[in-house]
Structures are given as C-alpha cells and as structure tokens.
Amino acid sequence: MTDRPGTTSRRAFMRAGLAASVALPAAVSAARGQGAPDPLITEVQDWARYSGEGVDATPYGLPIRFESDVIRRNVSWLTADTISSINFTPIHQLDGTITPAGCAFERHHSGAIELAKPDYRLMINGLVDRELVFTYEDLERFPRTQGVYFCECAANSGMEWAGAQLNGSQFTHGMIHNMEYVGVSLKTLLAEAGVRPEGKWIFVEGADASSNGRSIPIEKAMDDVMVAFKANGEALRMEHGYPARLVVPGWEGNLWVKWLRRIEVTAGPVESREETSKYTDTLANGISRKWTWVMDAKSVVTAPSPQVGITHGPGPLVITGLAWSGRGAITRVDVSVDGGRNWTTARLAQPGVPKAMTRFYLDHVWDGEEMLLQSRAVDETGYVQPTKNALREIRGENSVYHNNGIQTWWIKKDGSAENVEVS
Amino acid sequence: MSKSRKAAALLIALAAGPVSAQAPAPAEDAPAAVRPLGLGRPALPEEVAAWNMDVSPDGTGLPEGSGDVMTGEEIYLEHCAACHGDFAEGLDNWPSLAGGEGTLDREDPEKTIGSYWPHLSTVWDYVHHSMPFGNARILTPDEVYAITAYLLYSNDLVEEDFVLSKDNFTQVRLPNAQGFIEDDRPQTEYPVFSVEPCMENCKDSVEITMHASVLDVTPGGEDAGAAEDAPAQAGID
C-alpha cells in the first residue's frame, strides 16, 4: 500500500466539515434520507406504554442483555486447562479508562479461590522487629490510600512476538485492566512490623494452592505498593483476589499477588519459579533478562480493530484506543492511518495519570480507502513506544514477555479489519 | 534519585525513625503513616513455621531431610507422571521438566529445569508448595528431596545412585546458573527509544509483511476450529 489514504490534518477535517454545511455530497444525503416515516418514532412503542421493571428487580445489576457479548474470552490452545490460565478483557468494546470488574481479565495459577473475610490472615515475618498477623478487620483500621492503576500481564501481546497471530485487540492486548483501588500502603504495614536494616527485599505470597510468590526490592515496597481491598468502589471480585491483593503500580501483573497472605522481609530475592522459569526474557544469544518488572509505554487502537470493523461507510469516524506506561504518565499518543509513514497527534480524553490508562481519540474523516492503523505512545520520561521490529533488533524473537511494540490493523475498504505487520 | 540512593535514603530514614527501634513507641516527628498503631498481633512461632516455606538459592528455608533418585522415581510416577510424562518430558500442553539443553539461543527454545532454571532451590520450593497440581502440599520434605533428585537424574545431571539432602543441596549447580542478567533495558533500550519520533514521510513505502489470518488461531471466529492447529510455542508462559 503506497498511495496515501485519507489524511486527518486539521485542514482536511475543516474542509470536510465545510463541504457538509454548504451542500451535502449526494451519497451522504441519500444515506440520511428517510423514505417513509420511522415507525420507531411515529408508533407508540411498548416501552413507552407499559411500565418497566421496578427497583429491586436486580439488587446487584449486570449489563443489559443486549451487551451480553461484552465478555472476557479465553484462548483455549494457550494453556492446558482453565485452572492455570488467562482470559482477556474486551477492550475493543469498552471506552473511557476504568475497566468494569466483571469483564476485567483473570489470570490464575490454581484457580480463583473463595476466601471469606473472617478466614483471612495476613502475616508479616522475616527481618522485622515484630512478626505480626493481621485480620481483615485490622487492615481496615490502617490509614487508607487510593489510586487508579493499570495491571498488565507481562505476557500481554506475547503471542505476537514472532508475528501477527490473533485477530482482535481483546486477544492481542486484553491481558490488562485499569481500576481504582483503595487499601493500605505497604509501607504503613511494614512500619507496623519494623523493617530491620538487613531487610533489602520482600517476598509476597498468595493463599491459593499455587501460593504464587514473588520477590520485590524494599525500595519499591516502600514506594507506592498497596494492599488493596476495594476496586472501582466495591470489594475486590473473587477472581481479582478477594478480600485483599497486592497492587504494584507500573510493574508486571504477576507481582500483584492475589489473596495475599504473607509478606516476608528478606535479605535477598527468593528466585521463585515465577521469577526464574517464568517472567524472564530470553535474548537472541540465549542469555535471559531477569527482574524485568517495569511495564514500558504501550498503546493500541481498540476500535476500529478486527473484532469491531467499520460498519457505517465513509465519513466521520472515531478512532480510539488506550495508552499506558509503568514509568509515569502518558503525555502524547500519535496515530498513523498509513502504516507509520505519517503521524497525527491524537487527543487525550484526560491528561495522563502516572501508571494508569489514558484514553485517546482521533476524530477522523474516513475516505473509504484502506488504512494501516497504528498508535504510538509517549510517556513523561520521553520514551516513545517502539515498533515490533525495533524491539526484535535488540531482543531477538525468543522473548515472550514485555512486547510493547506498535500494533497495526489493516482496515479494508469494506470496513473489516485484520491484524498485520508492516515493513 | 537513583534506585540505590533511594534505597539508602530509605534505610537511613528507617534507622533514624522509630521503625527499627525495639519498642513501638513513636518518635515525636514521625509522620502518622509510619508510626506503629499497635494493630495486629504477634505471629506465633508455629504459625510462622506453617507458612514460611520458601527456599532461597543459598538453601535458606530448607528443612532437614534427604531422598534418592530411585525413591523419587516411584513417587514421581505416582504423583507427577500423568501430566509431566514418565521421563519428565511433558505431555500434551503440560510442561516438560527435562531436556532442551542447548536450545536457548535457537528458535523456540525448550525451557526446562535442566536447560533453563538457574537454581535447584526453585525446584524444591515450587514442587513443595505447588505440586501436584490440584492437590498441593501433600508431599513430605523427604519426598520432595527424592523427587528433586529424580528430576536432576531425568536431566542427566546426576547418576542413579545420587542422594540429595539438606547437607549437599547447595553443592548442586544447574547448567544455566550463569544464564541470567539483571534487567538492562535502562542501558540497552531506553536511550534508543527516547528520541523525538518522526511525524511526516517517515518511510518511502509501506508493505504488509505478515497476516494474522494466515495462522488463523483466533477463537470465536468463523474458523475457530483451526485453533486446534495452533502453534504450541505461543503459550503465555
């Protein structure tokens, strides 16, 4: 594709707007024209005559049935079974930045467990002055903090390392959610136990059968890590670690231990299975990076995309997506409709929030031609989201985790879309 | 502030503050958030012992005990082989635990205890608290020593008369112990990717080089059946 598809420059946009106000192009007015009166308007509909459901019909509501396709989905060939597996947030159908808990992706190593608040215990042990046990009630008595953070699995987009594989932003980028957490600062809890000077790391562990454990340097533990018990205003969902989970802002999701039951202050890293066999990144020469905790700046056009093609034909088109960085706030997102030859800076719906998702929009006028849609995030450190090839040049093709390369959607003339890679 | 300076500053703050003091009495100038509130209760030694199971590379956390390869094989065949294969070679989509030597710098490396894992402590630790999958924590320390010895044997790292114990544990070195470096993105990537990007005429032409539809492994599509032929190497971890 070498010809240049529709531009989105401010001028082109204004020109299009002008044309519409002067005289609508024939195609547009035909589409707008209505031969016969619309019965949805002229006839009294059932919902305008009969009463609807009373309050209390659904004491805790689910989305209306018309939205029943907005759900987490699993890629069954990825894992041996669903007990140790992952599913994907339907980011292609969501807007704004907050992920509803009910469709926020899940990753379990031994299934989601039902742990009641009265049965909950959190232990702090190791290199502390006082080894302590807290109940859930105790947690609620500590001073609280709040923050919106994205939680991204390090394997998000991992299936795309070797090449375009999965058709849809849900599958390529859906191992992520973004929620507003309330809980207690980990440093507050650690202060209660009194960290000894030899304590340089913590080891955090869950209460489920996998007891997934990870080591975290004490400086991060004392910085912004949180033991959260609320997400999006309500108790954590079972699948997200009810009644308490770790929130490790900006760092890979595997560290966000769910059903958190123990924090051990240690002199060194435990080098558990999840930080040696897994969540390490093998380079072309066979040497692997470890302790790659930070999630680098990344973005994706959530729509249009393979699961949500353009159904309305040429004309005004909202191109939208998400951007995030584990190293700070998103300051800019550029969008290309021609596979990265030319870029237009998109509009951020809100100023970027550190370590949280940012929504971007490009108000485009689609000329009905093919597009190669890309987005490119820039964060407050000045880091610019790289292309997949730029990442491969440094890391080779054997990595699984931390693929934050630029994604391309090929939008065809009929409005359908496909996951591709471009030169 | 650099990572290490920040850590040092924190430690100094902690040493100076009430946090590391033996008595929980707060100092005058301590901010509310770091002043102990007297919440929670002391953990009893039995409780710490019950949960504090993790084993570190230097052997910290290993209980007394020992086990040999042949005993390990028996226990392994009973509790593990159904998923991981009789020789730890892996079955279907279940992980393989042996083999793969020399594959790390090739396409689709095979990562196992023998080819990839840096520390034997990780094997002991993980098997002890997470396996057998779906029925965790049924193994005694002696059984875990024996299974660990068998897994070393399956990886051709010890002879069949080998006995693993707390005493000789840290003498065992796994082949890929030196195969890891600390995250070097701050040196190798951040400077390269932190330059003002091109906005116009950034390349002469753009060609599609790869299509997802070629593999067609996306679930839920018209050709969802094709998912069975999905590339096995593409797993999440």
XYZ file of C-alpha atoms in Angstrom:
660
model
C 0.000 0.000 0.000
C 1.897 3.044 -1.195
C -0.854 5.510 -2.043
C -1.715 7.858 0.726
C -5.095 7.261 2.335
C -7.278 9.962 3.856
C -5.452 12.487 5.937
C -6.608 13.675 9.285
C -4.955 17.039 9.305
C -6.970 19.816 10.849
C -7.320 21.382 7.406
C -8.725 18.278 5.795
C -11.134 17.932 8.670
C -12.334 21.502 8.300
C -12.653 21.118 4.571
C -14.873 18.104 5.058
C -16.966 19.941 7.607
C -17.324 22.902 5.289
C -18.484 20.748 2.415
C -21.155 19.240 4.598
C -22.539 22.570 5.666
C -22.650 24.009 2.180
C -24.093 21.107 0.251
C -24.151 17.524 1.434
C -22.482 15.136 -1.015
C -25.073 13.045 -2.827
C -24.071 9.828 -1.073
C -24.394 11.410 2.342
C -27.805 12.908 1.735
C -29.047 9.615 0.319
C -27.879 7.819 3.429
C -29.518 10.420 5.571
C -32.741 10.496 3.599
C -35.687 8.634 5.041
C -38.268 7.431 2.513
C -41.124 6.650 4.920
C -41.663 7.925 8.464
C -39.779 5.867 11.025
C -42.255 3.696 12.992
C -39.909 3.852 15.992
C -40.944 7.479 16.104
C -44.447 7.522 14.697
C -45.807 4.463 16.511
C -46.047 4.216 20.274
C -43.610 1.546 21.379
C -44.204 -0.966 24.178
C -41.605 0.672 26.378
C -43.418 3.973 26.030
C -46.768 2.472 27.031
C -46.146 -0.190 29.670
C -44.132 0.166 32.838
C -40.649 -1.177 33.135
C -39.040 -3.149 35.945
C -39.387 -1.816 39.463
C -36.470 -1.102 41.731
C -35.039 -4.164 43.457
C -35.776 -6.391 40.445
C -31.992 -6.816 40.321
C -30.415 -5.890 43.661
C -26.994 -6.066 42.054
C -27.204 -5.402 38.355
C -25.494 -6.896 35.364
C -25.259 -5.129 31.987
C -28.437 -5.196 29.908
C -28.815 -8.388 27.846
C -28.031 -6.557 24.579
C -24.464 -6.215 25.830
C -24.030 -9.901 26.543
C -21.173 -10.189 24.056
C -19.019 -7.791 26.086
C -17.254 -10.525 27.999
C -13.849 -11.890 28.898
C -12.688 -14.508 26.419
C -10.113 -17.240 26.692
C -7.809 -18.638 24.020
C -8.147 -22.322 24.745
C -4.979 -23.507 22.990
C -2.768 -21.297 25.169
C -2.862 -23.403 28.303
C -3.523 -26.995 29.271
C -6.661 -26.148 31.257
C -8.566 -23.188 32.658
C -7.346 -23.664 36.260
C -3.936 -22.269 35.440
C -4.862 -19.973 32.610
C -5.762 -16.489 31.467
C -8.576 -14.693 29.716
C -8.806 -11.311 28.052
C -10.583 -8.038 28.757
C -12.913 -6.975 25.889
C -11.035 -3.692 25.452
C -12.381 -3.404 21.894
C -15.889 -2.779 23.270
C -15.039 -0.585 26.275
C -14.441 3.152 26.335
C -13.078 5.577 28.887
C -10.343 4.133 31.080
C -11.864 2.271 34.041
C -12.283 -1.452 33.441
C -15.527 -2.853 34.879
C -14.528 -5.599 37.306
C -16.948 -8.092 35.764
C -15.051 -8.199 32.480
C -11.537 -7.448 33.730
C -9.139 -10.232 32.702
C -8.297 -13.075 35.062
C -5.074 -14.974 35.486
C -4.953 -17.831 37.977
C -2.296 -20.407 38.719
C -4.543 -22.711 40.733
C -7.981 -21.307 40.073
C -9.870 -18.481 41.797
C -10.474 -19.309 45.441
C -13.304 -18.349 47.775
C -11.661 -16.868 50.868
C -14.053 -15.246 53.360
C -13.060 -12.136 55.305
C -13.302 -13.900 58.711
C -10.894 -16.576 57.405
C -8.414 -14.053 56.074
C -4.993 -13.688 57.724
C -2.049 -11.602 56.579
C 1.346 -12.413 58.101
C 4.450 -10.247 58.081
C 7.559 -12.196 59.001
C 11.284 -12.328 58.414
C 13.697 -9.462 59.007
C 11.328 -7.353 61.088
C 11.278 -6.293 64.708
C 7.814 -7.757 65.262
C 6.418 -10.689 63.256
C 2.709 -9.903 63.035
C -0.615 -11.368 61.955
C -3.439 -9.124 60.755
C -7.079 -9.956 60.278
C -9.153 -8.352 57.545
C -10.662 -6.066 60.184
C -7.182 -4.925 61.192
C -6.463 -3.917 57.594
C -9.491 -1.649 57.543
C -8.193 0.244 60.606
C -4.974 1.444 58.967
C -4.868 4.834 57.231
C -6.068 4.333 53.652
C -4.785 5.340 50.252
C -6.384 5.371 46.834
C -5.114 5.248 43.273
C -6.008 4.277 39.718
C -3.522 1.842 38.216
C -3.301 -0.463 35.233
C -2.453 -4.106 35.853
C -0.896 -5.670 32.762
C 0.299 -9.241 32.479
C 3.902 -9.294 31.258
C 2.717 -11.776 28.623
C 0.228 -9.315 27.120
C 0.912 -9.335 23.337
C 3.352 -12.185 23.958
C 1.710 -14.306 21.285
C 2.571 -11.592 18.761
C 6.363 -11.771 19.171
C 7.010 -13.993 16.202
C 4.390 -12.285 14.038
C 0.765 -11.257 13.775
C -1.317 -14.061 15.280
C -4.600 -13.080 16.886
C -7.353 -11.086 15.267
C -8.599 -8.593 17.797
C -7.337 -6.096 20.337
C -9.033 -8.177 23.033
C -6.651 -11.030 22.260
C -3.548 -9.071 21.362
C -3.789 -6.513 24.197
C -6.519 -7.668 26.591
C -4.360 -9.020 29.436
C -4.809 -5.668 31.125
C -7.244 -3.846 33.340
C -7.337 -0.451 34.970
C -9.150 0.061 38.251
C -9.413 2.494 41.100
C -8.012 0.826 44.213
C -8.450 1.598 47.878
C -6.291 -0.029 50.502
C -3.345 0.423 52.820
C 0.139 1.499 51.764
C 2.512 -1.408 52.129
C 4.965 0.907 53.854
C 2.386 1.531 56.569
C 2.054 -2.208 57.196
C 5.809 -2.723 57.103
C 6.310 0.111 59.573
C 3.945 -1.650 61.923
C 6.314 -4.646 61.881
C 9.504 -2.578 61.772
C 11.826 -3.481 58.883
C 15.370 -4.242 60.005
C 18.284 -2.636 58.167
C 19.272 -6.036 56.656
C 15.829 -6.294 55.045
C 16.501 -5.468 51.376
C 13.672 -7.398 49.714
C 10.190 -8.633 50.420
C 8.704 -11.922 49.310
C 4.943 -11.804 48.793
C 2.770 -14.873 48.619
C -0.886 -15.761 47.974
C -3.234 -18.057 49.892
C -4.305 -20.185 46.909
C -2.933 -23.643 46.134
C -0.242 -22.238 43.834
C 0.796 -19.816 46.608
C 2.319 -17.750 43.827
C 5.273 -15.925 45.389
C 7.427 -13.073 44.106
C 10.364 -11.056 45.393
C 10.226 -7.250 45.319
C 13.065 -4.880 46.290
C 12.395 -2.995 49.516
C 12.635 0.389 47.792
C 9.613 -0.414 45.615
C 7.799 -1.919 48.610
C 8.359 1.354 50.483
C 7.335 3.470 47.497
C 3.843 3.028 46.030
C 2.890 -0.614 46.636
C -0.522 -1.067 48.232
C -2.502 -3.838 49.879
C -5.885 -3.199 48.275
C -9.284 -4.433 49.336
C -11.544 -2.316 47.141
C -11.549 -1.885 43.374
C -13.823 0.504 41.491
C -15.556 1.307 44.768
C -16.550 -2.225 45.746
C -14.864 -5.218 47.327
C -12.409 -6.980 45.051
C -14.006 -9.702 42.980
C -13.104 -13.257 43.910
C -11.138 -13.621 40.683
C -9.142 -10.498 41.473
C -8.033 -11.639 44.916
C -10.863 -11.026 47.399
C -10.523 -9.990 50.130
C -7.068 -8.420 49.635
C -4.460 -8.280 46.901
C -1.196 -6.537 46.261
C -1.161 -3.561 43.881
C 2.300 -2.908 42.426
C 1.848 0.207 40.262
C 3.574 0.133 36.881
C 5.026 -3.353 37.391
C 4.049 -6.642 35.742
C 0.784 -8.224 36.826
C 2.360 -11.413 38.172
C 3.680 -9.380 41.121
C 0.167 -8.256 42.062
C -0.316 -11.259 44.314
C -3.981 -12.092 44.921
C -5.414 -13.462 48.156
C -2.256 -12.023 49.725
C -1.431 -13.985 52.848
C 2.212 -13.352 53.662
C 4.870 -10.688 53.327
C 8.327 -11.833 54.314
C 11.148 -9.332 54.658
C 14.308 -10.998 53.330
C 17.949 -10.180 52.678
C 17.835 -11.346 49.059
C 15.416 -12.456 46.344
C 13.893 -15.928 46.755
C 14.243 -16.628 42.999
C 10.902 -18.416 42.965
C 9.598 -20.272 39.928
C 7.680 -17.193 38.776
C 10.856 -15.122 38.636
C 13.211 -17.680 37.080
C 11.441 -20.291 34.945
C 8.787 -17.723 34.040
C 8.739 -13.940 33.688
C 12.320 -13.853 32.444
C 13.161 -12.740 28.928
C 15.472 -14.765 26.717
C 17.543 -12.754 24.264
C 18.837 -13.946 20.883
C 22.139 -15.137 22.378
C 20.358 -17.394 24.876
C 21.081 -15.142 27.858
C 17.942 -14.096 29.713
C 16.996 -10.918 31.456
C 15.602 -11.297 34.952
C 13.848 -8.777 37.208
C 12.192 -7.079 34.229
C 9.439 -5.735 36.431
C 8.528 -2.426 34.783
C 5.909 -2.293 32.037
C 7.128 0.123 29.347
C 4.932 2.614 27.487
C 2.444 0.972 25.160
C -0.752 1.749 23.293
C -3.242 0.119 20.972
C -6.116 1.272 18.781
C -9.036 -0.541 20.393
C -11.504 0.444 17.650
C -11.764 0.105 14.780
C -9.993 -3.230 15.027
C -10.595 -6.810 13.845
C -13.477 -7.541 16.238
C -15.077 -4.142 15.617
C -14.859 -3.166 11.970
C -16.320 -0.011 10.444
C -19.977 -0.597 9.618
C -21.037 2.928 8.690
C -19.112 3.569 5.489
C -17.041 6.646 4.655
C -17.320 9.877 6.625
C -16.789 10.778 10.252
C -15.017 8.005 12.144
C -13.882 7.860 15.748
C -10.508 6.181 16.032
C -9.866 5.414 19.686
C -7.532 3.471 21.907
C -5.679 3.144 25.158
C -2.169 4.101 26.216
C -0.269 3.423 29.423
C 3.218 3.431 30.911
C 4.646 1.858 34.031
C 7.242 4.618 34.185
C 4.891 7.577 34.551
C 2.109 9.433 32.795
C 1.295 9.269 29.100
C 1.998 12.677 27.601
C 1.160 12.057 23.951
C -0.230 9.486 21.560
C 0.314 9.667 17.807
C -1.879 7.807 15.340
C -0.989 6.789 11.798
C -3.517 5.676 9.189
C -0.839 4.786 6.625
C 1.271 2.219 8.437
C 3.637 4.662 10.076
C 4.589 6.943 7.175
C 2.786 9.919 8.639
C 1.551 10.562 12.155
C -1.080 12.816 13.698
C -1.123 13.567 17.400
C -4.349 12.259 18.904
C -6.491 13.967 21.527
C -6.098 12.657 25.086
C -9.532 12.438 26.707
C -7.958 13.434 30.046
C -4.394 14.384 30.955
C -2.323 11.255 31.521
C -2.221 9.784 35.037
C 1.004 8.036 36.141
C 0.831 4.238 35.825
C -2.814 4.361 34.757
C -4.544 4.049 31.406
C -5.129 7.053 29.188
C -7.864 7.173 26.537
C -7.092 8.785 23.185
C -9.286 9.803 20.254
C -8.561 10.774 16.691
C -11.549 12.431 15.055
C -11.043 11.203 11.535
C -12.902 11.542 8.267
C -12.576 8.209 6.509
C -12.404 8.326 2.728
C -13.383 4.657 2.421
C -9.892 3.597 1.341
C -7.699 1.024 3.050
C -5.911 2.108 6.198
C -2.988 0.698 8.148
C -3.868 1.944 11.614
C -1.214 2.335 14.285
C -0.811 4.176 17.559
C 2.387 5.224 19.308
C 2.540 6.266 22.959
C 4.992 8.710 24.524
C 5.407 8.906 28.301
C 6.689 11.597 30.635
C 10.247 10.215 30.522
C 10.314 10.912 26.770
C 10.224 7.200 25.949
C 8.481 6.538 22.630
C 6.721 3.221 22.073
C 8.945 1.306 19.626
C 7.997 -0.763 16.597
C 7.982 -4.533 16.996
C 10.955 -4.733 14.658
C 12.934 -2.262 16.770
C 12.301 -4.495 19.794
C 13.266 -7.630 17.848
C 16.510 -5.970 16.784
C 17.543 -5.718 20.425
C 15.903 -8.784 21.934
C 15.625 -11.293 19.108
C 12.464 -13.333 18.594
C 12.517 -15.715 21.537
C 11.110 -13.364 24.143
C 7.556 -13.892 25.335
C 7.062 -11.099 27.829
C 7.162 -7.311 27.603
C 6.142 -6.941 23.968
C 5.167 -3.269 23.873
C 5.664 -2.854 20.132
C 3.400 -0.829 17.871
C 0.321 -2.745 16.652
C -1.018 -2.465 13.098
C -4.612 -3.039 11.999
C -5.287 -3.311 8.284
C -8.676 -1.701 7.664
C -10.092 -2.817 4.348
C -12.449 -0.950 2.041
C -15.425 -2.903 3.347
C -14.591 -1.732 6.876
C -13.390 -5.105 8.130
C -10.007 -5.278 9.817
C -7.116 -7.662 10.233
C -4.050 -7.914 12.444
C -0.984 -7.441 10.246
C 2.626 -6.406 10.430
C 4.122 -3.883 8.061
C 7.566 -3.069 6.760
C 17.080 9.735 42.641
C 18.789 6.555 41.510
C 17.482 3.207 42.681
C 20.303 2.554 45.120
C 20.413 6.086 46.501
C 16.704 5.985 47.123
C 17.089 2.670 48.912
C 19.935 4.025 51.001
C 17.926 7.113 51.916
C 15.024 4.943 52.950
C 17.164 2.745 55.111
C 18.696 5.737 56.823
C 15.253 7.146 57.428
C 14.186 3.837 58.873
C 17.233 3.544 61.083
C 16.723 7.057 62.400
C 12.985 6.708 62.876
C 11.002 4.633 65.291
C 10.516 1.806 62.872
C 13.615 -0.172 63.679
C 13.517 0.671 67.355
C 12.744 -2.259 69.616
C 9.874 -0.529 71.383
C 6.951 0.537 69.212
C 6.786 3.943 70.893
C 6.676 6.559 68.118
C 9.136 9.422 67.930
C 7.749 12.939 68.130
C 8.362 13.838 64.499
C 7.321 10.562 62.890
C 4.610 11.045 60.271
C 1.370 9.347 61.179
C 1.727 6.777 58.416
C 4.961 5.273 59.754
C 4.090 5.378 63.435
C 3.152 1.890 64.617
C -0.515 1.850 65.512
C -0.444 -1.273 67.603
C -2.682 -3.159 65.164
C -2.403 -6.892 64.579
C -0.952 -9.398 66.999
C 2.390 -11.172 67.293
C 2.738 -14.158 64.966
C 3.347 -17.347 66.933
C 6.393 -19.458 66.033
C 4.148 -22.360 64.960
C 2.244 -20.038 62.635
C 5.381 -18.638 61.049
C 6.715 -22.169 60.636
C 3.491 -23.269 58.917
C 3.562 -20.550 56.280
C 7.228 -19.625 55.984
C 8.081 -22.351 53.472
C 10.057 -20.564 50.788
C 13.532 -21.810 49.968
C 16.232 -19.462 48.672
C 19.219 -20.245 46.399
C 21.610 -20.315 49.382
C 19.486 -23.046 50.970
C 17.745 -20.786 53.494
C 14.423 -22.373 54.343
C 15.368 -25.993 53.547
C 14.156 -28.421 56.199
C 16.144 -31.439 57.374
C 15.763 -34.476 55.161
C 17.007 -36.409 52.156
C 15.860 -38.594 49.272
C 17.375 -40.680 46.481
C 16.726 -40.929 42.752
C 15.032 -44.348 42.815
C 12.618 -43.428 45.596
C 11.998 -40.190 43.731
C 11.119 -42.040 40.559
C 8.473 -44.093 42.389
C 6.855 -41.036 43.942
C 7.116 -39.160 40.665
C 5.409 -41.938 38.716
C 2.586 -41.955 41.220
C 2.009 -38.196 41.582
C 3.513 -36.418 38.612
C 3.950 -38.557 35.511
C 0.301 -38.360 34.418
C 0.866 -34.725 33.444
C 4.604 -34.319 33.034
C 5.360 -37.680 31.386
C 7.271 -40.694 32.755
C 10.635 -39.106 31.995
C 9.565 -35.521 32.787
C 9.429 -34.911 29.037
C 5.978 -33.271 29.253
C 2.660 -34.490 27.847
C 0.342 -32.543 25.547
C 0.205 -28.967 26.785
C 1.574 -29.820 30.270
C 5.059 -28.509 30.921
C 8.154 -30.593 30.251
C 10.646 -30.656 33.099
C 13.629 -32.225 31.346
C 15.531 -31.888 28.091
C 16.097 -28.881 25.872
C 19.835 -28.493 26.545
C 21.469 -26.104 24.138
C 18.229 -24.717 22.718
C 18.136 -21.316 24.422
C 19.745 -19.428 21.545
C 17.717 -21.224 18.882
C 14.236 -20.644 17.551
C 11.627 -21.781 20.103
C 13.927 -22.657 22.991
C 12.811 -25.535 25.197
C 12.971 -24.285 28.761
C 13.210 -26.932 31.455
C 14.865 -27.413 34.812
C 17.943 -28.777 33.059
C 18.136 -26.277 30.232
C 16.888 -23.077 31.831
C 16.366 -22.965 35.599
C 19.219 -21.228 37.423
C 18.708 -22.618 40.949
C 17.873 -26.031 42.366
C 16.193 -24.312 45.336
C 13.438 -23.203 42.962
C 12.630 -26.819 42.095
C 12.418 -27.847 45.728
C 10.405 -24.777 46.670
C 7.910 -24.981 43.806
C 7.292 -28.724 43.962
C 6.902 -28.496 47.735
C 4.187 -25.851 47.748
C 2.517 -26.010 44.316
C 2.616 -29.612 43.091
C 0.976 -31.979 42.381
C -1.266 -29.546 40.550
C -4.753 -29.656 42.073
C -3.563 -31.486 45.205
C -0.763 -29.294 46.545
C 1.219 -29.740 49.752
C 0.787 -33.471 50.200
C 4.500 -34.228 49.881
C 6.796 -34.603 52.904
C 10.246 -32.965 52.848
C 11.916 -36.362 52.228
C 9.604 -36.960 49.282
C 10.417 -33.555 47.840
C 14.164 -34.254 48.190
C 13.625 -37.580 46.405
C 11.570 -36.072 43.548
C 14.112 -33.277 43.157
C 16.871 -35.908 42.920
C 14.828 -37.751 40.274
C 14.327 -34.537 38.267
C 18.113 -33.984 38.323
C 18.537 -37.560 37.089
C 15.947 -37.055 34.308
C 18.017 -34.110 33.176
C 21.194 -36.242 33.090
C 22.716 -34.133 35.840
C 23.300 -36.893 38.448
C 23.804 -40.665 38.477
C 21.027 -43.035 39.519
C 22.588 -43.680 42.949
C 22.508 -39.981 43.845
C 21.066 -38.954 47.209
C 20.019 -35.343 47.715
C 19.923 -33.945 51.232
C 19.900 -30.663 53.058
C 23.652 -31.031 53.503
C 24.708 -31.447 49.857
C 21.890 -29.360 48.381
C 23.801 -26.145 47.664
C 26.644 -28.093 46.030
C 24.412 -28.890 43.062
C 24.818 -26.365 40.250
C 22.314 -26.196 37.420
C 23.756 -25.772 33.905
C 22.115 -22.410 33.200
C 23.041 -20.798 36.542
C 25.071 -18.136 34.724
C 22.461 -17.594 32.026
C 20.738 -14.558 33.536
C 21.461 -10.840 33.658
C 19.602 -8.134 35.536
C 17.122 -6.059 33.525
C 19.280 -3.940 31.228
C 16.545 -2.009 29.444
C 17.685 1.240 31.097
C 21.019 0.857 29.267
C 20.134 -1.035 26.088
C 16.674 0.290 25.250
C 15.627 3.492 26.992
C 18.262 5.726 25.360
C 17.470 4.244 21.922
C 13.717 4.691 22.305
C 13.746 8.092 23.991
C 14.244 10.288 20.945
C 11.726 12.606 19.331
C 9.899 10.461 16.737
C 9.383 11.192 13.035
C 5.964 12.656 12.175
C 5.955 13.002 8.356
C 7.209 10.958 5.419
C 8.841 8.547 7.833
C 9.328 5.827 5.227
C 9.210 5.580 1.457
C 6.707 2.789 1.241
C 4.764 0.504 3.500
C 4.156 -3.151 2.715
C 2.197 -5.709 4.700
C 4.712 -8.338 5.731
C 2.547 -10.652 7.847
C -1.134 -11.509 8.232
C -2.803 -12.965 11.326
C -5.295 -14.716 9.037
C -2.521 -16.957 7.734
C -2.393 -18.779 11.054
C -5.999 -18.116 11.986
C -5.824 -19.104 15.615
C -8.266 -16.528 16.917
C -11.091 -18.069 18.934
C -14.723 -17.331 18.192
C -14.188 -16.574 14.519
C -15.756 -18.486 11.631
C -12.699 -20.710 11.511
C -12.400 -21.239 15.227
C -11.855 -24.931 14.560
C -8.454 -24.088 13.157
C -7.386 -23.253 16.673
C -6.515 -26.911 17.176
C -3.582 -26.448 14.853
C -2.352 -23.555 16.937
C 1.374 -23.192 17.360
C 2.290 -24.716 20.699
C 5.216 -22.378 21.259
C 2.921 -19.417 21.542
C 1.861 -20.073 25.132
C 1.685 -17.350 27.718
C 4.413 -18.658 29.941
